[in-house]
Amino acid sequence: MAFSVEQHLPSPSLFALICSLYFFIFSLLLHKSNAQDATLDPSEAGALSSLFQQWNATAVPLWNISGEPCSGSAINGTGFEDPSNNPAIKCDCSYDNATTCHITQLRVAALDKRGIIPEELTALTYLMVLKIDKNYFTGPLPAFIGKLSALIILSISHNGFSGTLPKELGSLKELLMLSIGSNYFSGTLPPELGNLVKLEQLFLGNNSLSGILPSRKSEQLQNISFNYDISPKG
Ligand SMILES: *[C@@H]1O[C@H](CO)[C@@H](O)[C@H](O)[C@H]1NC(C)=O
Ligand SMILES: *[C@@H]1O[C@H](CO)[C@@H](O)[C@H](O)[C@H]1NC(C)=O
Ligand SMILES: *[C@@H]1O[C@H](CO)[C@@H](O)[C@H](O)[C@H]1NC(C)=O
Ligand SMILES: *[C@@H]1O[C@H](CO)[C@@H](O)[C@H](O)[C@H]1NC(C)=O
Ligand SMILES: *[C@@H]1O[C@H](CO)[C@@H](O)[C@H](O)[C@H]1NC(C)=O
Ligand SMILES: *[C@@H]1O[C@H](CO)[C@@H](O)[C@H](O)[C@H]1NC(C)=O
């Protein structure tokens, strides 16, 4: 049953062409699998999963909390505030030579969620945007919020949060927007809010807060668009 192998060998130039084609496809695949290899930092993945469990939140099918959270809408062009993308996260997967992702944005908005802000949140050290408005969250705005030092937007309005505002808010030096209106916060504004020199928008209304916005240069104050109604609820 032996037959001539030579007859089936392609000509040298065709052989070279096929080889380079294979090599081309192989390197494309390699490139693609490298791109998909970027995974969410394990401590952030654990925190996200715990957070969602406590809030009884489930990822929309556009991304994948049981598999790789930094997939689909978390890393492609889907709008962070796209109505179909809620809850939503956004990841930056450029770390460790594009092998590690960190969560940069988290939104759980108007989904009737209940619960508190749990300490696991502090694992999300790259978080720049946190929006959990219009739910039924309760408890305090905890002091550990000050550890999320990359925050640019902190928006927790229209919930049931209560207690005094932690002075640690003053550690969030990157904040451009702080929105805590329509909760049950009380007490005086911490002087440390004056440290938020980048702040452009401040929404405090419909709480039971008192005091004055401390130690901001008047020209900085002029730039803040704010709803600073400190009149008591009722
Ligand atoms: C959790 O969410 C599911 C569906 O999203 C709902 O059916 C269930 O009642 C919720 N559980 C609690 C305790 O809120
Ligand atoms: C989510 O990830 C799991 C495990 O990687 C995978 O089996 C599943 O198909 C993924 N689902 C979606 C919607 O991407
Ligand atoms: C993003 O990924 C999701 C899930 O795979 C997909 O449904 C959606 O069409 C993608 N959007 C864009 C803009 O690529
Ligand atoms: C980063 O990735 C590129 C492309 O895969 C590779 O050439 C380079 O050696 C990597 N650098 C490090 C420090 O791993
Ligand atoms: C004030 O805040 C409470 C708690 O979130 C809310 O129920 C109420 O509707 C708010 N009132 C106004 C006028 O926004
Ligand atoms: C106020 O806003 C204007 C216009 O956006 C800007 O040029 C100016 O630097 C701001 N001033 C301060 C003190 O932030």
Tab-separated table of C-alpha atoms in Angstrom, residues 54-187:
chain	number	residue	atom	x	y	z
A	54	GLN	CA	-24.843	41.497	49.265
A	55	TRP	CA	-26.783	43.891	47.049
A	56	ASN	CA	-28.587	41.071	45.267
A	57	ALA	CA	-27.378	42.560	42.003
A	58	THR	CA	-26.854	40.462	38.896
A	59	ALA	CA	-24.713	41.428	35.954
A	60	VAL	CA	-26.568	42.126	32.738
A	61	PRO	CA	-25.776	39.663	29.893
A	62	LEU	CA	-23.542	42.320	28.301
A	63	TRP	CA	-20.798	41.341	30.712
A	64	ASN	CA	-20.036	38.412	32.858
A	65	ILE	CA	-19.625	38.263	36.589
A	66	SER	CA	-19.410	34.473	36.831
A	67	GLY	CA	-16.690	34.301	34.223
A	68	GLU	CA	-14.349	37.178	33.464
A	69	PRO	CA	-15.968	40.412	34.727
A	70	CYS	CA	-13.731	42.559	32.539
A	71	SER	CA	-15.306	41.260	29.350
A	72	GLY	CA	-17.946	42.438	26.858
A	73	SER	CA	-19.439	45.800	27.767
A	74	ALA	CA	-16.898	46.276	30.593
A	75	ILE	CA	-14.135	46.761	28.040
A	76	ASN	CA	-15.767	47.525	24.677
A	77	GLY	CA	-17.428	50.706	23.416
A	78	THR	CA	-20.707	50.175	25.285
A	79	GLY	CA	-21.673	53.354	27.129
A	80	PHE	CA	-21.154	53.214	30.883
A	81	GLU	CA	-24.552	54.823	31.342
A	82	ASP	CA	-26.278	52.896	28.561
A	83	PRO	CA	-29.688	51.928	30.000
A	84	SER	CA	-29.163	48.283	29.019
A	85	ASN	CA	-25.822	48.329	30.855
A	86	ASN	CA	-26.908	48.564	34.489
A	87	PRO	CA	-25.402	47.432	36.788
A	88	ALA	CA	-22.250	48.315	34.914
A	89	ILE	CA	-18.530	48.218	35.387
A	90	LYS	CA	-15.697	49.537	33.260
A	91	CYS	CA	-12.213	48.091	33.427
A	92	ASP	CA	-8.788	49.330	32.438
A	93	CYS	CA	-6.868	46.285	31.202
A	94	SER	CA	-3.586	48.008	30.415
A	95	TYR	CA	-1.790	46.988	33.608
A	96	ASP	CA	1.111	44.520	33.885
A	97	ASN	CA	1.792	44.667	30.182
A	98	ALA	CA	-1.904	44.339	29.347
A	99	THR	CA	-2.475	41.195	31.400
A	100	THR	CA	-4.223	42.702	34.439
A	101	CYS	CA	-7.472	44.656	34.573
A	102	HIS	CA	-8.632	47.016	37.295
A	103	ILE	CA	-12.200	48.255	37.793
A	104	THR	CA	-12.364	51.997	37.168
A	105	GLN	CA	-16.124	52.589	37.170
A	106	LEU	CA	-19.071	51.000	38.961
A	107	ARG	CA	-22.728	51.886	38.559
A	108	VAL	CA	-25.779	50.382	40.225
A	109	ALA	CA	-28.390	53.045	39.556
A	110	ALA	CA	-32.133	53.074	40.196
A	111	LEU	CA	-32.419	49.322	40.607
A	112	ASP	CA	-34.290	49.292	43.951
A	113	LYS	CA	-31.261	47.725	45.638
A	114	ARG	CA	-30.986	47.455	49.408
A	115	GLY	CA	-27.965	47.057	51.637
A	116	ILE	CA	-25.050	49.023	52.991
A	117	ILE	CA	-21.702	50.137	51.620
A	118	PRO	CA	-19.550	47.161	52.635
A	119	GLU	CA	-15.852	47.385	53.399
A	120	GLU	CA	-15.033	45.066	50.461
A	121	LEU	CA	-15.522	48.138	48.287
A	122	THR	CA	-12.091	49.371	49.382
A	123	ALA	CA	-10.508	46.571	47.306
A	124	LEU	CA	-11.450	48.606	44.219
A	125	THR	CA	-8.467	50.920	44.613
A	126	TYR	CA	-8.556	52.075	40.980
A	127	LEU	CA	-12.197	53.150	41.148
A	128	MET	CA	-12.738	56.594	39.657
A	129	VAL	CA	-16.524	56.615	39.321
A	130	LEU	CA	-19.001	55.216	41.834
A	131	LYS	CA	-22.666	55.800	41.084
A	132	ILE	CA	-25.253	54.058	43.235
A	133	ASP	CA	-28.003	56.674	43.172
A	134	LYS	CA	-31.730	56.049	43.504
A	135	ASN	CA	-31.783	52.817	45.440
A	136	TYR	CA	-32.744	51.977	49.019
A	137	PHE	CA	-29.242	51.754	50.429
A	138	THR	CA	-28.963	52.505	54.148
A	139	GLY	CA	-26.348	52.852	56.868
A	140	PRO	CA	-23.566	55.415	56.984
A	141	LEU	CA	-21.188	56.719	54.391
A	142	PRO	CA	-18.310	54.886	56.084
A	143	ALA	CA	-14.941	56.420	56.943
A	144	PHE	CA	-13.198	53.839	54.726
A	145	ILE	CA	-14.592	55.631	51.675
A	146	GLY	CA	-11.511	57.823	52.114
A	147	LYS	CA	-9.351	54.916	50.902
A	148	LEU	CA	-10.817	55.168	47.400
A	149	SER	CA	-8.402	57.951	46.612
A	150	ALA	CA	-8.794	57.724	42.819
A	151	LEU	CA	-12.490	58.715	42.958
A	152	ILE	CA	-13.490	61.521	40.625
A	153	ILE	CA	-17.244	61.049	40.916
A	154	LEU	CA	-18.984	59.850	44.077
A	155	SER	CA	-22.700	59.822	43.603
A	156	ILE	CA	-24.975	58.228	46.194
A	157	SER	CA	-27.992	60.538	46.119
A	158	HIS	CA	-31.620	59.462	46.610
A	159	ASN	CA	-31.005	56.625	49.036
A	160	GLY	CA	-31.574	56.083	52.746
A	161	PHE	CA	-28.039	56.801	53.954
A	162	SER	CA	-27.776	58.402	57.379
A	163	GLY	CA	-25.337	59.513	60.060
A	164	THR	CA	-22.714	62.208	59.898
A	165	LEU	CA	-20.391	62.772	56.952
A	166	PRO	CA	-16.936	61.278	57.602
A	167	LYS	CA	-14.005	63.669	57.683
A	168	GLU	CA	-12.209	61.100	55.487
A	169	LEU	CA	-14.168	62.508	52.521
A	170	GLY	CA	-11.443	65.153	52.602
A	171	SER	CA	-8.935	62.478	51.432
A	172	LEU	CA	-10.664	62.186	48.067
A	173	LYS	CA	-8.474	64.840	46.517
A	174	GLU	CA	-9.410	63.982	42.917
A	175	LEU	CA	-13.164	64.486	43.414
A	176	LEU	CA	-14.847	66.630	40.780
A	177	MET	CA	-18.361	65.701	41.809
A	178	LEU	CA	-19.838	64.785	45.173
A	179	SER	CA	-23.515	64.029	45.110
A	180	ILE	CA	-25.133	62.956	48.386
A	181	GLY	CA	-28.448	64.814	48.189
A	182	SER	CA	-31.772	63.300	49.266
A	183	ASN	CA	-30.550	61.050	52.033
A	184	TYR	CA	-30.859	61.312	55.811
A	185	PHE	CA	-27.389	62.659	56.574
A	186	SER	CA	-27.175	64.870	59.654
A	187	GLY	CA	-24.677	66.860	61.668
